[in-house]
mmCIF file of C-alpha atoms in Angstrom:
data_model
loop_
_atom_site.group_PDB
_atom_site.id
_atom_site.type_symbol
_atom_site.label_atom_id
_atom_site.label_comp_id
_atom_site.label_asym_id
_atom_site.label_seq_id
_atom_site.Cartn_x
_atom_site.Cartn_y
_atom_site.Cartn_z
ATOM 1 C CA UNK A 1 -11.843 204.712 293.951
ATOM 2 C CA UNK A 2 -11.828 203.620 297.573
ATOM 3 C CA UNK A 3 -9.222 205.253 299.787
ATOM 4 C CA UNK A 4 -6.767 202.768 301.316
ATOM 5 C CA UNK A 5 -6.965 201.965 305.039
ATOM 6 C CA UNK A 6 -10.653 202.834 305.351
ATOM 7 C CA UNK A 7 -13.362 200.506 306.629
ATOM 8 C CA UNK A 8 -14.762 200.160 303.105
ATOM 9 C CA UNK A 9 -11.313 199.244 301.749
ATOM 10 C CA UNK A 10 -10.955 196.539 304.410
ATOM 11 C CA UNK A 11 -14.422 195.197 303.600
ATOM 12 C CA UNK A 12 -13.638 195.156 299.876
ATOM 13 C CA UNK A 13 -10.426 193.225 300.525
ATOM 14 C CA UNK A 14 -12.377 190.717 302.629
ATOM 15 C CA UNK A 15 -14.888 190.301 299.779
ATOM 16 C CA UNK A 16 -12.006 189.774 297.331
ATOM 17 C CA UNK A 17 -10.663 186.954 299.516
ATOM 18 C CA UNK A 18 -14.072 185.251 299.287
ATOM 19 C CA UNK A 19 -13.844 185.021 295.475
ATOM 20 C CA UNK A 20 -12.445 181.718 294.251
ATOM 21 C CA UNK A 21 -11.141 181.966 290.690
ATOM 22 C CA UNK A 22 -10.814 178.619 288.936
ATOM 23 C CA UNK A 23 -8.044 177.963 286.368
ATOM 24 C CA UNK A 24 -8.773 179.273 282.885
ATOM 25 C CA UNK A 25 -8.849 176.848 279.946
ATOM 26 C CA UNK A 26 -7.006 177.937 276.818
ATOM 27 C CA UNK A 27 -9.097 180.329 274.738
ATOM 28 C CA UNK A 28 -11.312 181.543 277.601
ATOM 29 C CA UNK A 29 -13.345 184.671 276.852
ATOM 30 C CA UNK A 30 -16.192 184.581 279.409
ATOM 31 C CA UNK A 31 -16.642 183.947 283.134
ATOM 32 C CA UNK A 32 -19.379 182.006 284.913
ATOM 33 C CA UNK A 33 -20.074 183.645 288.304
ATOM 34 C CA UNK A 34 -21.930 181.785 291.061
ATOM 35 C CA UNK A 35 -22.724 183.037 294.547
ATOM 36 C CA UNK A 36 -25.503 181.344 296.504
ATOM 37 C CA UNK A 37 -28.681 181.451 294.416
ATOM 38 C CA UNK A 38 -27.143 183.917 291.978
ATOM 39 C CA UNK A 39 -25.448 182.858 288.766
ATOM 40 C CA UNK A 40 -24.617 184.550 285.499
ATOM 41 C CA UNK A 41 -22.240 184.371 282.565
ATOM 42 C CA UNK A 42 -20.207 187.514 281.859
ATOM 43 C CA UNK A 43 -18.704 187.973 278.394
ATOM 44 C CA UNK A 44 -17.032 191.263 277.490
ATOM 45 C CA UNK A 45 -15.013 189.918 274.543
ATOM 46 C CA UNK A 46 -11.744 189.179 276.334
ATOM 47 C CA UNK A 47 -11.009 187.198 279.459
ATOM 48 C CA UNK A 48 -9.413 190.215 281.142
ATOM 49 C CA UNK A 49 -12.496 192.413 280.639
ATOM 50 C CA UNK A 50 -14.895 189.575 281.461
ATOM 51 C CA UNK A 51 -13.018 188.744 284.682
ATOM 52 C CA UNK A 52 -13.005 192.400 285.771
ATOM 53 C CA UNK A 53 -16.779 192.625 285.240
ATOM 54 C CA UNK A 54 -17.325 189.236 286.925
ATOM 55 C CA UNK A 55 -15.388 190.454 289.975
ATOM 56 C CA UNK A 56 -17.606 193.570 290.114
ATOM 57 C CA UNK A 57 -20.738 191.393 289.926
ATOM 58 C CA UNK A 58 -19.461 189.007 292.627
ATOM 59 C CA UNK A 59 -18.412 191.938 294.824
ATOM 60 C CA UNK A 60 -21.915 193.420 294.533
ATOM 61 C CA UNK A 61 -23.587 190.098 295.418
ATOM 62 C CA UNK A 62 -21.267 189.507 298.377
ATOM 63 C CA UNK A 63 -21.829 193.071 299.664
ATOM 64 C CA UNK A 64 -25.608 192.580 299.424
ATOM 65 C CA UNK A 65 -25.350 189.246 301.250
ATOM 66 C CA UNK A 66 -23.181 190.764 303.985
ATOM 67 C CA UNK A 67 -25.649 193.625 304.475
ATOM 68 C CA UNK A 68 -28.578 191.200 304.800
ATOM 69 C CA UNK A 69 -26.781 188.512 306.850
ATOM 70 C CA UNK A 70 -24.694 189.978 309.659
ATOM 71 C CA UNK A 71 -23.785 186.505 311.048
ATOM 72 C CA UNK A 72 -19.974 186.520 311.260
ATOM 73 C CA UNK A 73 -19.666 182.725 311.037
ATOM 74 C CA UNK A 74 -21.308 182.458 307.604
ATOM 75 C CA UNK A 75 -19.051 183.557 304.784
ATOM 76 C CA UNK A 76 -19.996 181.866 301.498
ATOM 77 C CA UNK A 77 -17.607 182.182 298.580
ATOM 78 C CA UNK A 78 -18.242 183.339 295.057
ATOM 79 C CA UNK A 79 -16.867 181.040 292.359
ATOM 80 C CA UNK A 80 -15.579 182.573 289.126
ATOM 81 C CA UNK A 81 -15.053 179.993 286.388
ATOM 82 C CA UNK A 82 -13.483 181.107 283.084
ATOM 83 C CA UNK A 83 -15.220 179.684 280.009
ATOM 84 C CA UNK A 84 -14.393 179.276 276.346
ATOM 85 C CA UNK A 85 -16.935 180.492 273.780
ATOM 86 C CA UNK A 86 -18.315 176.957 273.282
ATOM 87 C CA UNK A 87 -18.598 176.416 277.048
ATOM 88 C CA UNK A 88 -20.424 179.730 277.340
ATOM 89 C CA UNK A 89 -23.043 178.583 274.820
ATOM 90 C CA UNK A 90 -23.487 175.362 276.792
ATOM 91 C CA UNK A 91 -23.964 177.239 280.055
ATOM 92 C CA UNK A 92 -26.431 179.632 278.450
ATOM 93 C CA UNK A 93 -28.491 176.995 276.572
ATOM 94 C CA UNK A 94 -28.704 173.873 278.731
ATOM 95 C CA UNK A 95 -30.349 175.408 281.779
ATOM 96 C CA UNK A 96 -27.278 175.015 284.007
ATOM 97 C CA UNK A 97 -27.473 178.723 284.755
ATOM 98 C CA UNK A 98 -30.703 180.390 285.821
ATOM 99 C CA UNK A 99 -31.168 183.912 284.561
ATOM 100 C CA UNK A 100 -33.080 186.434 286.658
ATOM 101 C CA UNK A 101 -36.405 185.699 284.919
ATOM 102 C CA UNK A 102 -36.124 181.952 285.460
ATOM 103 C CA UNK A 103 -35.090 182.444 289.083
ATOM 104 C CA UNK A 104 -38.046 184.786 289.659
ATOM 105 C CA UNK A 105 -40.461 182.261 288.099
ATOM 106 C CA UNK A 106 -39.085 179.419 290.241
ATOM 107 C CA UNK A 107 -39.315 181.525 293.405
ATOM 108 C CA UNK A 108 -42.879 182.533 292.538
ATOM 109 C CA UNK A 109 -43.921 178.899 292.094
ATOM 110 C CA UNK A 110 -42.237 177.840 295.343
ATOM 111 C CA UNK A 111 -43.819 180.736 297.258
ATOM 112 C CA UNK A 112 -47.273 180.093 295.786
ATOM 113 C CA UNK A 113 -47.047 176.409 296.737
ATOM 114 C CA UNK A 114 -45.885 177.267 300.263
ATOM 115 C CA UNK A 115 -48.734 179.749 300.737
ATOM 116 C CA UNK A 116 -51.188 177.081 299.558
ATOM 117 C CA UNK A 117 -49.777 174.490 301.995
ATOM 118 C CA UNK A 118 -49.878 176.977 304.885
ATOM 119 C CA UNK A 119 -53.467 177.929 304.049
ATOM 120 C CA UNK A 120 -54.941 174.504 303.179
ATOM 121 C CA UNK A 121 -52.926 171.788 304.933
ATOM 122 C CA UNK A 122 -54.170 170.079 308.092
ATOM 123 C CA UNK A 123 -50.657 168.805 308.877
ATOM 124 C CA UNK A 124 -48.915 171.240 311.231
ATOM 125 C CA UNK A 125 -45.472 169.839 310.323
ATOM 126 C CA UNK A 126 -46.083 170.554 306.627
ATOM 127 C CA UNK A 127 -47.221 174.105 307.456
ATOM 128 C CA UNK A 128 -44.070 174.722 309.527
ATOM 129 C CA UNK A 129 -41.828 173.346 306.766
ATOM 130 C CA UNK A 130 -43.587 175.526 304.190
ATOM 131 C CA UNK A 131 -43.117 178.588 306.407
ATOM 132 C CA UNK A 132 -39.425 177.766 306.860
ATOM 133 C CA UNK A 133 -39.013 177.407 303.097
ATOM 134 C CA UNK A 134 -40.647 180.804 302.601
ATOM 135 C CA UNK A 135 -38.229 182.304 305.103
ATOM 136 C CA UNK A 136 -35.276 180.709 303.305
ATOM 137 C CA UNK A 137 -36.315 182.430 300.076
ATOM 138 C CA UNK A 138 -35.531 185.635 301.951
ATOM 139 C CA UNK A 139 -35.165 188.802 299.974
ATOM 140 C CA UNK A 140 -34.736 186.996 296.655
ATOM 141 C CA UNK A 141 -38.488 186.926 296.123
ATOM 142 C CA UNK A 142 -41.090 189.571 296.882
ATOM 143 C CA UNK A 143 -44.551 187.913 296.734
ATOM 144 C CA UNK A 144 -47.127 189.414 294.425
ATOM 145 C CA UNK A 145 -50.393 190.711 295.888
ATOM 146 C CA UNK A 146 -52.507 187.699 294.829
ATOM 147 C CA UNK A 147 -50.144 185.207 296.520
ATOM 148 C CA UNK A 148 -50.072 186.913 299.904
ATOM 149 C CA UNK A 149 -52.054 185.447 302.776
ATOM 150 C CA UNK A 150 -54.412 188.037 304.253
#
């Protein structure tokens, strides 16, 4: 429990204000959470429990983003969308939501391609764009040893 009127309590309240909760359809039991490149579906059996867990997940992602990006003018919002059981299956099965493994695989492919362009391309503009794309991946991808340029 965070003590009221502390810096951490103020920060937590600011993170709470950056969570946009969409209206819940009748029969909702799960919550789709999206913040930047992160997305997941939280289902704890009831909407109340799922929403509480989704808020914890969003709070964690926002806190990580704030720690890594101290720019005060950039404050992205987390979106929490309640889902029914059938909507949850759709979100899980149609590829609309990337799980951590899929996100890691996509980042690895993007990074590998960027490294190849930087290493092999004669076009300086393409090399700069590839380097900028690598920078935009940020902390979400840590390149494996074989993909690093030595």
